[in-house]
mmCIF file of C-alpha atoms in Angstrom:
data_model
loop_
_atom_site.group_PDB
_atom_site.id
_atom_site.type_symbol
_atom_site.label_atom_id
_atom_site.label_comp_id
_atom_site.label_asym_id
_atom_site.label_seq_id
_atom_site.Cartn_x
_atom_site.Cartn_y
_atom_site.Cartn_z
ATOM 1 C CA UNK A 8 17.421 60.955 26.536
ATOM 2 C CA UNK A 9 17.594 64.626 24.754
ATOM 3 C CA UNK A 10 17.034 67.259 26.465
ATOM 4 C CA UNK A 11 14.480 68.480 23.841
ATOM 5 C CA UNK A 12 12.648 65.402 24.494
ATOM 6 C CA UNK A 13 12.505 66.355 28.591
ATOM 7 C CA UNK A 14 11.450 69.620 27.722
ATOM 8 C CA UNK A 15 8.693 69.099 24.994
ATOM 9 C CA UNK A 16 8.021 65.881 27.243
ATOM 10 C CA UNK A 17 7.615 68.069 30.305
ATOM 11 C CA UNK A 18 5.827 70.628 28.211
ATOM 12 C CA UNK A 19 3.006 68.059 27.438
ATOM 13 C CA UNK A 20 2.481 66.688 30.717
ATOM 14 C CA UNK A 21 1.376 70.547 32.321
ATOM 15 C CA UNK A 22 -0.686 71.256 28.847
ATOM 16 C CA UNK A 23 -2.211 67.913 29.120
ATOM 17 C CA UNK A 24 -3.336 68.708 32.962
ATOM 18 C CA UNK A 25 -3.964 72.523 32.197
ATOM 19 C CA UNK A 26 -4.805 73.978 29.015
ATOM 20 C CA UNK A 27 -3.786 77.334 29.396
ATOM 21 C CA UNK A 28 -5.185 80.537 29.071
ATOM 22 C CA UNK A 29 -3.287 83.981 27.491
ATOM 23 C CA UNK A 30 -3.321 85.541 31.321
ATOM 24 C CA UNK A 31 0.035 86.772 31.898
ATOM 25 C CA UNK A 32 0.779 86.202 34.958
ATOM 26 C CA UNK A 33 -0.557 83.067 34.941
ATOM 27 C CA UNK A 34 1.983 82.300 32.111
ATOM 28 C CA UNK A 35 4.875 83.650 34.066
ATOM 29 C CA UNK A 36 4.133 81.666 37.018
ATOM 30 C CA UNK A 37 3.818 78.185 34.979
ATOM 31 C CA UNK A 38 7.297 78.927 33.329
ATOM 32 C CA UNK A 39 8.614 79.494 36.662
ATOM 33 C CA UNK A 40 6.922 76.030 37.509
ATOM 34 C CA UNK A 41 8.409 74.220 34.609
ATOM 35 C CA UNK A 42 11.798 75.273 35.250
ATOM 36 C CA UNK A 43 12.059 73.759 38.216
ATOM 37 C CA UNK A 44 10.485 70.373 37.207
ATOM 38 C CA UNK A 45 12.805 70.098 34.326
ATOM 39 C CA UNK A 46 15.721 69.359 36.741
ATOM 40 C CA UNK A 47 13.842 66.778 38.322
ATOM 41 C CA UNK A 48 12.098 65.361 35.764
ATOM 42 C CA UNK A 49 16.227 65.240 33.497
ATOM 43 C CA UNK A 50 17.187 62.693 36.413
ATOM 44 C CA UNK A 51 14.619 60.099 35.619
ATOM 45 C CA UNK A 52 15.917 59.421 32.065
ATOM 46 C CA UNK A 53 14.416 56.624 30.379
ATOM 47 C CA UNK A 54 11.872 56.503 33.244
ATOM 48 C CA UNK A 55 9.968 59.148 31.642
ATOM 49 C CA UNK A 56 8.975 56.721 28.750
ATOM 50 C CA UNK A 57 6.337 54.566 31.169
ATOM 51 C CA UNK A 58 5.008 58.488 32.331
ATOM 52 C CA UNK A 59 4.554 59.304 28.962
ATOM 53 C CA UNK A 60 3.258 55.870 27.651
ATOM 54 C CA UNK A 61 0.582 56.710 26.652
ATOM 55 C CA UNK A 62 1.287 58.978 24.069
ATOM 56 C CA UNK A 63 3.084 57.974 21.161
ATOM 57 C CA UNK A 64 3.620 59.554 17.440
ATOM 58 C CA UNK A 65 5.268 62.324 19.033
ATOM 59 C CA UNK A 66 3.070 62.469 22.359
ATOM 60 C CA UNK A 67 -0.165 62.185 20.191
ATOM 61 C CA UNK A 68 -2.502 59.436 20.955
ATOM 62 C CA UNK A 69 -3.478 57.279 18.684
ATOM 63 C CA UNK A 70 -6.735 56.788 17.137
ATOM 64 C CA UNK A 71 -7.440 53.512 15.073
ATOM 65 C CA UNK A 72 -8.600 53.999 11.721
ATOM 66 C CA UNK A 73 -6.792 57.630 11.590
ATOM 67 C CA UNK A 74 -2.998 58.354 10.582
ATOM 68 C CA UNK A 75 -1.072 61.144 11.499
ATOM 69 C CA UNK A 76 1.552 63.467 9.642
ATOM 70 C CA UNK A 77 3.917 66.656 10.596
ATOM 71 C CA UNK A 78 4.942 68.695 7.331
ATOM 72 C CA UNK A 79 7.046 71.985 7.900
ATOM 73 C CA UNK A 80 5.453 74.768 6.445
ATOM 74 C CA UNK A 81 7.587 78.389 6.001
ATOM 75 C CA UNK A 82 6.160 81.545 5.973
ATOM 76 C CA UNK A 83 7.488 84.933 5.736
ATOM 77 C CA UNK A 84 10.488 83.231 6.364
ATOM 78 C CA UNK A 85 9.387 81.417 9.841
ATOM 79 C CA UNK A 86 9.614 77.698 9.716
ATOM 80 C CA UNK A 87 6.392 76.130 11.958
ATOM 81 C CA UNK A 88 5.465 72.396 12.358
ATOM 82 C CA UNK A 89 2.165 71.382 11.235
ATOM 83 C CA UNK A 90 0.340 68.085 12.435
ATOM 84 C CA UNK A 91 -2.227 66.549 9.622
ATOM 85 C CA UNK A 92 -4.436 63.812 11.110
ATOM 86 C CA UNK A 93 -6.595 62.325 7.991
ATOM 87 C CA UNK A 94 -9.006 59.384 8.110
ATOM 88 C CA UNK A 95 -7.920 56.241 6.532
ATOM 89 C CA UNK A 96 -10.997 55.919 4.355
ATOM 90 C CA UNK A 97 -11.983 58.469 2.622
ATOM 91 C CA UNK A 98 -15.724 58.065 0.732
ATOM 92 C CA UNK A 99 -15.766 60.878 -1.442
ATOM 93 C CA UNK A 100 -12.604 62.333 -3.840
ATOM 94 C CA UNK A 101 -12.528 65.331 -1.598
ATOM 95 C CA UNK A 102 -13.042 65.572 2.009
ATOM 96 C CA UNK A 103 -13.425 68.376 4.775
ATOM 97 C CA UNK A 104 -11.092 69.625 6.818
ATOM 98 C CA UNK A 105 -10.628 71.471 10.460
ATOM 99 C CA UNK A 106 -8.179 73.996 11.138
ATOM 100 C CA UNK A 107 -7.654 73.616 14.714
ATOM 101 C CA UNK A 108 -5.787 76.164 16.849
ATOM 102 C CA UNK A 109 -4.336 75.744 19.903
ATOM 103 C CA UNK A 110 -4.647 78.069 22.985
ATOM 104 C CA UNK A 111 -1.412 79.769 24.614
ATOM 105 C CA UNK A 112 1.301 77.126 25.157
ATOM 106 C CA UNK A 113 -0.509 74.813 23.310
ATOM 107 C CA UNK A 114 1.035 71.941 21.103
ATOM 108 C CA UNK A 115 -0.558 70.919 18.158
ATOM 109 C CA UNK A 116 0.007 66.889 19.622
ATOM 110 C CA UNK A 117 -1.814 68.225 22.747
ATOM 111 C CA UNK A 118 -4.618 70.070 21.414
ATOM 112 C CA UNK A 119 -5.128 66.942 18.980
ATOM 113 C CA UNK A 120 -5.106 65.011 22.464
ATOM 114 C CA UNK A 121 -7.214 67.717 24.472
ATOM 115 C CA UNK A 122 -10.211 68.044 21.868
ATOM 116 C CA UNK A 123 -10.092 64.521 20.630
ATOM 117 C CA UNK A 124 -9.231 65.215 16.921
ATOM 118 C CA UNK A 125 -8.303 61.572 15.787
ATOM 119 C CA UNK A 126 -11.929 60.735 17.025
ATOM 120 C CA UNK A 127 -13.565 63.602 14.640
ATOM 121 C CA UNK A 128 -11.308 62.050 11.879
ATOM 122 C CA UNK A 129 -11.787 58.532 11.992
ATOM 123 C CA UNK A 130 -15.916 59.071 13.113
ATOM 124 C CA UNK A 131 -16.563 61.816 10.047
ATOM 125 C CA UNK A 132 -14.148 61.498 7.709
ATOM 126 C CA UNK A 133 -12.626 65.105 8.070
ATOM 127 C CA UNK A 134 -9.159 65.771 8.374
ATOM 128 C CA UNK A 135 -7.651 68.101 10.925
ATOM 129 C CA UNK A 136 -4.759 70.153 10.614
ATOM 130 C CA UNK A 137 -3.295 71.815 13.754
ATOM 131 C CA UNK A 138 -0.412 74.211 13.370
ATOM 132 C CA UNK A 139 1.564 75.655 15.783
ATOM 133 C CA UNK A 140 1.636 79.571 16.236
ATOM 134 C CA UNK A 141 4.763 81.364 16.371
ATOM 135 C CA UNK A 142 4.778 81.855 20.132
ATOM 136 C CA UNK A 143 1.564 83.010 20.259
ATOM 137 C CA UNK A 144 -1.515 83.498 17.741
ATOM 138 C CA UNK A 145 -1.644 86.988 16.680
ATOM 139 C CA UNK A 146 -5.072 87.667 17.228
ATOM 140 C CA UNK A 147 -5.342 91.508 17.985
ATOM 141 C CA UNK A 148 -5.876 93.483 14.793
ATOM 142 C CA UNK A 149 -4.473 96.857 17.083
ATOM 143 C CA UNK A 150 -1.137 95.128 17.704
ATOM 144 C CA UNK A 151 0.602 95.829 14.585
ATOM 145 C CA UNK A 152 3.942 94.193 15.509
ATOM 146 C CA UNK A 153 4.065 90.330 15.292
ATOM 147 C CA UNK A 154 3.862 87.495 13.369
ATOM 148 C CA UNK A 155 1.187 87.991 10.361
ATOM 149 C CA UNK A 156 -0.871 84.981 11.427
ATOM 150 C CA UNK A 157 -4.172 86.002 9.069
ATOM 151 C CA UNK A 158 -1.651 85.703 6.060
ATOM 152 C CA UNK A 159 -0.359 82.838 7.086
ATOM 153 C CA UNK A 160 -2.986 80.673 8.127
ATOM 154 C CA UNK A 161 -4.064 82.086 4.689
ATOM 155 C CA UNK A 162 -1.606 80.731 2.650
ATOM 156 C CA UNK A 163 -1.269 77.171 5.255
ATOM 157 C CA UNK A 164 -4.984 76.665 3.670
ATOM 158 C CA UNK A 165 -4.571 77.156 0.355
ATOM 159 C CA UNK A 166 -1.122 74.809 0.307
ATOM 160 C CA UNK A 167 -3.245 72.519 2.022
ATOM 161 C CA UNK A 168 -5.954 72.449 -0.428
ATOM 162 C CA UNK A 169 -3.644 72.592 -3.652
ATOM 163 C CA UNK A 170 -1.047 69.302 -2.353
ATOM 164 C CA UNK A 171 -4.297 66.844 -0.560
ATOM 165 C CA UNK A 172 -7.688 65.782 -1.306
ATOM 166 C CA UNK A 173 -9.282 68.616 0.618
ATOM 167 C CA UNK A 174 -12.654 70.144 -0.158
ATOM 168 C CA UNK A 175 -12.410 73.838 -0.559
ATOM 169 C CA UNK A 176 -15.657 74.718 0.165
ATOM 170 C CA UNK A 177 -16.058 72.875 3.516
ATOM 171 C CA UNK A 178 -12.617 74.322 5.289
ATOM 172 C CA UNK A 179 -13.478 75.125 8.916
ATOM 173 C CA UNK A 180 -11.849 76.532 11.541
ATOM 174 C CA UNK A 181 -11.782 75.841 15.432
ATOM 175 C CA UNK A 182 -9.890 77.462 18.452
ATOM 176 C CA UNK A 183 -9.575 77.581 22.174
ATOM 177 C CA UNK A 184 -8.466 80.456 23.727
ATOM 178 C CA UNK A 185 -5.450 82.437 22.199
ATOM 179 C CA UNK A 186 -6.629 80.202 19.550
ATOM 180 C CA UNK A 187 -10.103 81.077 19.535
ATOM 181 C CA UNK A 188 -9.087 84.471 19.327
ATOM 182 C CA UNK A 189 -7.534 83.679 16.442
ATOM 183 C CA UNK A 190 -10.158 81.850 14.797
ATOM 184 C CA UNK A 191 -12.364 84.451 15.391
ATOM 185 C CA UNK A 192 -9.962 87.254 13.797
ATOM 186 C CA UNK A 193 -9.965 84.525 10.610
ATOM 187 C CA UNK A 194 -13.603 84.632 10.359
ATOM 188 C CA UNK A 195 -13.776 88.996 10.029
ATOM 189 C CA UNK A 196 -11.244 89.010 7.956
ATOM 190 C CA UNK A 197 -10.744 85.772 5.208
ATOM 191 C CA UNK A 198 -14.496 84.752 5.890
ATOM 192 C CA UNK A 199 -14.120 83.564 2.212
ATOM 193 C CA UNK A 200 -11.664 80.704 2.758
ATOM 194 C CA UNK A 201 -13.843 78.806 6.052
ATOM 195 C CA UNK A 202 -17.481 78.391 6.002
ATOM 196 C CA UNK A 203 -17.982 78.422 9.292
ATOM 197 C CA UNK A 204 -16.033 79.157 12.695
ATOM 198 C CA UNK A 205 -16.624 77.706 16.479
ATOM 199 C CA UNK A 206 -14.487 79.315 19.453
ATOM 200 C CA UNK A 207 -13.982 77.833 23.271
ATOM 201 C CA UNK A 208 -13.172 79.986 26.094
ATOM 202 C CA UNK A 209 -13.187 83.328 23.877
ATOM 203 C CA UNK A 210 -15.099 86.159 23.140
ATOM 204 C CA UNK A 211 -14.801 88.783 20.490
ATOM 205 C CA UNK A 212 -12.280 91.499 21.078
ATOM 206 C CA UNK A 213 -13.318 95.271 20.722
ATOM 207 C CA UNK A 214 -10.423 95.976 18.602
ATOM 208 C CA UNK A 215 -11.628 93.103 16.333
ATOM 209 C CA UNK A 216 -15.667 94.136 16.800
ATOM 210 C CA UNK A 217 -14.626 97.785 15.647
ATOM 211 C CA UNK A 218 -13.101 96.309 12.282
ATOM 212 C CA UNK A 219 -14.833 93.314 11.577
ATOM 213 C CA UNK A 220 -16.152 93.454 8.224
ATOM 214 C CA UNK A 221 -16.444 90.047 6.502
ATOM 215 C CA UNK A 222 -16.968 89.492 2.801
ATOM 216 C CA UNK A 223 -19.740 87.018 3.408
ATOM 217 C CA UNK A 224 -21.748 85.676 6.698
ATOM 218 C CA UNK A 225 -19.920 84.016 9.169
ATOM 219 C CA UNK A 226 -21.382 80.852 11.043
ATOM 220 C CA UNK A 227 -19.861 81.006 14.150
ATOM 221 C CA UNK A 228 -20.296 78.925 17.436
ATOM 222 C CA UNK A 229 -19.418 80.304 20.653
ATOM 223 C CA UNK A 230 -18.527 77.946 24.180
ATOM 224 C CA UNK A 231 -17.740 80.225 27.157
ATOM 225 C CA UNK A 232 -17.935 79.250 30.499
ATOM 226 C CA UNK A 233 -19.604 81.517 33.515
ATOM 227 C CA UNK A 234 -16.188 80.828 35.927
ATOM 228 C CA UNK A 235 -13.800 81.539 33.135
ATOM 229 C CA UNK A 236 -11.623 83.904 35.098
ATOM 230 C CA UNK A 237 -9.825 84.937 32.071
ATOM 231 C CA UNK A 238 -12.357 85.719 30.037
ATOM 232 C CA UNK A 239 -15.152 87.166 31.846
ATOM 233 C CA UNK A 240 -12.623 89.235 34.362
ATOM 234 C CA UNK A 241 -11.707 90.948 30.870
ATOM 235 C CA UNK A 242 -15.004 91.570 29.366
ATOM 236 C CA UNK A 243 -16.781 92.690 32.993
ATOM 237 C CA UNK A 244 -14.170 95.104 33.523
ATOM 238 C CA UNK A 245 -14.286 96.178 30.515
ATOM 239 C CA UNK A 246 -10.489 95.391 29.353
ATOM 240 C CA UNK A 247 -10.698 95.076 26.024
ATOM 241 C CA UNK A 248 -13.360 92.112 25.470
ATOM 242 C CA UNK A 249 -17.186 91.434 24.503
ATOM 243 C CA UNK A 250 -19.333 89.385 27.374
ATOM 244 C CA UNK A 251 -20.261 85.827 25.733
ATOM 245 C CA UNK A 252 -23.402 87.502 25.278
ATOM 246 C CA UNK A 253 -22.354 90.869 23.408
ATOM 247 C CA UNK A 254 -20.613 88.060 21.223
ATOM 248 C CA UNK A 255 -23.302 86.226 20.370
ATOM 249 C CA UNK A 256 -25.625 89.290 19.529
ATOM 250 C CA UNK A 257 -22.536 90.849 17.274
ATOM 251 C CA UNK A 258 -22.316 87.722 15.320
ATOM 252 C CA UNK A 259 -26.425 87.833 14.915
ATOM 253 C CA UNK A 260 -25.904 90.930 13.557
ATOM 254 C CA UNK A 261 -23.343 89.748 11.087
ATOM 255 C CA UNK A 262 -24.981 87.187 10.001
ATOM 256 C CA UNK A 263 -28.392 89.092 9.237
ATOM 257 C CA UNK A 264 -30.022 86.943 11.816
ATOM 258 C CA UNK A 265 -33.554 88.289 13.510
ATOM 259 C CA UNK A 266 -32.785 88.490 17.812
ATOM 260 C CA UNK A 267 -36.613 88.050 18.409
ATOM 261 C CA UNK A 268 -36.503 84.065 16.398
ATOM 262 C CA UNK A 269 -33.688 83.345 18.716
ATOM 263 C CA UNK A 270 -34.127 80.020 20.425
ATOM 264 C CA UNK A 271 -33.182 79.315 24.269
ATOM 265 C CA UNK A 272 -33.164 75.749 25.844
ATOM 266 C CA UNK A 273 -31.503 74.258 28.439
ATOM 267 C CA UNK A 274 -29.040 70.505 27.537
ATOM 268 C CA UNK A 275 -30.240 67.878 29.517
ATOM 269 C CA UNK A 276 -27.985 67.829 33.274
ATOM 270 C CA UNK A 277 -26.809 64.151 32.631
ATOM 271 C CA UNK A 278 -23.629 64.612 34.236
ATOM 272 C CA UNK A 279 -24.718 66.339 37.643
ATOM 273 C CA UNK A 280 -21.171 67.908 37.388
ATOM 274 C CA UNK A 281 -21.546 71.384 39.116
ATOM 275 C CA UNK A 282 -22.320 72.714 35.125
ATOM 276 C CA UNK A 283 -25.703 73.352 33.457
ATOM 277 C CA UNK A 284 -25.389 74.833 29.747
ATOM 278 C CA UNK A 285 -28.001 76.900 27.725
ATOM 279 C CA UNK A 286 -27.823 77.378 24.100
ATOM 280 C CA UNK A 287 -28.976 80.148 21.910
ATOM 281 C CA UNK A 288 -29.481 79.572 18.400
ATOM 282 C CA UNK A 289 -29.882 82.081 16.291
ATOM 283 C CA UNK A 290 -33.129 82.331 13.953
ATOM 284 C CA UNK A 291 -34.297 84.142 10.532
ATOM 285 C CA UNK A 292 -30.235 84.113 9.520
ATOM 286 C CA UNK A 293 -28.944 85.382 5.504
ATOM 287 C CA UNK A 294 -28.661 82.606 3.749
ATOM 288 C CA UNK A 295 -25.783 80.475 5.095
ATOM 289 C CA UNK A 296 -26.156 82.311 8.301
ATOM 290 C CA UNK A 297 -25.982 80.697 11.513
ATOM 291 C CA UNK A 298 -24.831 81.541 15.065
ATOM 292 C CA UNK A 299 -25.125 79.352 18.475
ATOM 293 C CA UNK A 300 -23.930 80.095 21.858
ATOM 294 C CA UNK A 301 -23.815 77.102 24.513
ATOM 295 C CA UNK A 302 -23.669 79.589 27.887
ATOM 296 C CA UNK A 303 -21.878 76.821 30.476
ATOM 297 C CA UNK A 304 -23.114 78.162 33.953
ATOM 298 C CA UNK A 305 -20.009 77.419 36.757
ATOM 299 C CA UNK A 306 -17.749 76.354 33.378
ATOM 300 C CA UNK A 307 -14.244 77.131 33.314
ATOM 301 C CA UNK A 308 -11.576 78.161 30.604
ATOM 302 C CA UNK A 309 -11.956 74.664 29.023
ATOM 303 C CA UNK A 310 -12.671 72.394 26.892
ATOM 304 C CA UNK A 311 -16.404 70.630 27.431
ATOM 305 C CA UNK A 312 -15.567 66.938 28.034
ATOM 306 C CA UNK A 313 -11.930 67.543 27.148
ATOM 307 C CA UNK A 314 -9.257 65.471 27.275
ATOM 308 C CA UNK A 315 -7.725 66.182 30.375
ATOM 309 C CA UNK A 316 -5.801 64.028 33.329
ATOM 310 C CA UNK A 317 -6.219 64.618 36.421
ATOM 311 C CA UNK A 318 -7.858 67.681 37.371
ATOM 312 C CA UNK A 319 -8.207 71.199 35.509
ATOM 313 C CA UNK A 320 -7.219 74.299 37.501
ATOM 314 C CA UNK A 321 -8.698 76.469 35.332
ATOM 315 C CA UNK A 322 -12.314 75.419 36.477
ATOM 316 C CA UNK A 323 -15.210 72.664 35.804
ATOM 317 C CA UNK A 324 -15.338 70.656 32.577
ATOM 318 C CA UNK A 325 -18.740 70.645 31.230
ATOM 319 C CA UNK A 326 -19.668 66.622 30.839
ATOM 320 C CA UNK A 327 -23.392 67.521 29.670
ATOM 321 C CA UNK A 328 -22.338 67.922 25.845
ATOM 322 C CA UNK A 329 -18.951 67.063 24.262
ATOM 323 C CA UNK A 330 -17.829 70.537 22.179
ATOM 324 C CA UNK A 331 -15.567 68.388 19.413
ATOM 325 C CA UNK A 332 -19.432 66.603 18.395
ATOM 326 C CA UNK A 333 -21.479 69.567 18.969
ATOM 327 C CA UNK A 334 -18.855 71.719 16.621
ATOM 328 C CA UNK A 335 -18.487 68.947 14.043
ATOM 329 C CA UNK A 336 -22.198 68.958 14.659
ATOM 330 C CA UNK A 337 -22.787 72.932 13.289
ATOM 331 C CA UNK A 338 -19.700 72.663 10.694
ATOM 332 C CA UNK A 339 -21.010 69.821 9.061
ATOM 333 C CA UNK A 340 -23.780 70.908 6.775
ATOM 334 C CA UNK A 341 -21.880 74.259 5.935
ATOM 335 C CA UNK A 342 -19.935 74.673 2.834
ATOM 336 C CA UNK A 343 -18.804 77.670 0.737
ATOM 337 C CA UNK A 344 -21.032 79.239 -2.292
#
């Protein structure tokens, strides 16, 4: 057995168990971590095939009625693997799509695992397509060093539309985390290639609030847990991040959206899992306006009803609403003028 295979093996196991978030020193320690597994893990050889059994296609579960591509796509030079999953049957000529983004670490077979994509595929017809960043998504517009991720996730779209039987005007785009970050940095600045936006364990950064100007409204749905250590340290210290809430009412803004038709309620607590979730939809929006914010009280930096084995160490998993159907949910009646 390779030794790529141990490490990208090994590397799925910890993402699969702990999605994880952009905090440094977090990130240090877990490298730390998998450098001493990978000695133990390189003397089970072909042993690690019943660990990792059940993942296949390249560690990606999966999904009946789905199938699953990876297509190299260069940019500025920079070769990155892409993973395509598309519905089998396809009932119109052109059909949606989700750019999905994973969070620091991430894998685009893991993040397909994590959120469930082959389910959104098979269940709605939309394809996903999950790149992987170039160490790490480029989200902060005052970092001017780096990998140009806006231009390329860019261009990724429009080869994407131009080579498969993709719907321009109902491109979305989701992200967790560096990821979300990401997604959110999209929306203010190419808000004319995805009509609408949803980011997980994210807020809006203040160097991205000062410059976000998009060309047209941006839907945009926002899932932040209350416990999300990386998050809300950041934004109640003021490092460098908007509260959840500051989020939601700059996106309101945005989208020409009046604060005093904004609805609260409270999602049903099916789960009795130590989580209880509010959501705040926005009201009186510009046309093609719209803005929600599911608040997850005691949430962590996840993924609501993710994916994950074992336990998360990065807090609860909301069970009372699954965020891949209540996404799919707000993208699904947007589309492009």
């Amino acid at each position: 057995m390779s030794s790529r295979f141990l490490r990208r093996a090994l590397t799925a196991s910890l993402a699969l168990l702990l999605p994880l978030s952009a905090h440094a020193a977090f990130g240090d320690g877990l490298k730390t971590l998998a450098g001493g597994l990978g000695t133990t893990l390189g003397t089970l050889g072909g042993g690690l095939q019943l660990t990792f059994q059940h993942l296949s296609q390249k560690y990606l579960e999966p999904t009946d009625g789905t199938s699953s591509f990876e297509e190299d796509f260069v940019y500025q030079g920079v070769t990155r693997e892409v993973l395509y999953i598309m519905p089998n049957v396809q009932t119109a000529p052109l059909a949606p799509a989700v750019v999905l983004l994973h969070y620091h670490y991430g894998t685009p077979e893991v993040m397909a695992n994590l959120v469930e994509a082959g389910r959104l595929a098979a269940e709605h017809g939309a394809w996903v397509i999950i790149p992987k960043a170039d160490g790490e998504w480029q989200e902060d517009p005052s970092k001017t060093s780096g990998t140009d991720d806006v231009g390329f996730l860019s261009a990724l779209i429009a080869h994407a539309i131009a080579v498969r039987p993709l719907d321009a005007k109902r491109i979305y785009m989701a992200g967790m985390s560096n990821g979300g970050f990401m997604a959110e940095r999209f929306a203010c600045e190419r808000s004319d290639l995805v009509a609408g936006t949803a980011i997980v364990a994210a807020t809006l950064r203040k160097s991205e609030n000062a410059v976000c100007a998009p060309l047209r409204v941006v839907p945009m749905t926002i899932m932040l847990g209350s416990r999300d250590s990386r998050i809300n340290l950041e934004a109640n210290l003021n490092l460098g991040l908007l509260t959840g809430q500051g989020t939601f009412d700059r996106f309101v803004a945005l989208n020409g959206c009046n604060p005093a038709q904004t609805i609260s309620s409270q999602l049903p607590d099916i789960a009795n899992d130590g989580t209880v979730t509010t959501l705040e939809e926005a009201g009186g929006c510009a046309s093609g306006g719209a803005v929600r914010y599911y608040a997850i009280e005691n949430g962590g930096h996840t993924w609501p009803q993710g994916n994950y084995t074992g336990v998360s160490l990065l807090g609860k998993v909301a069970q009372d609403f699954n965020a891949t159907d209540a996404i799919w949910d707000f993208f699904e009646p947007l589309h492009l003028p």
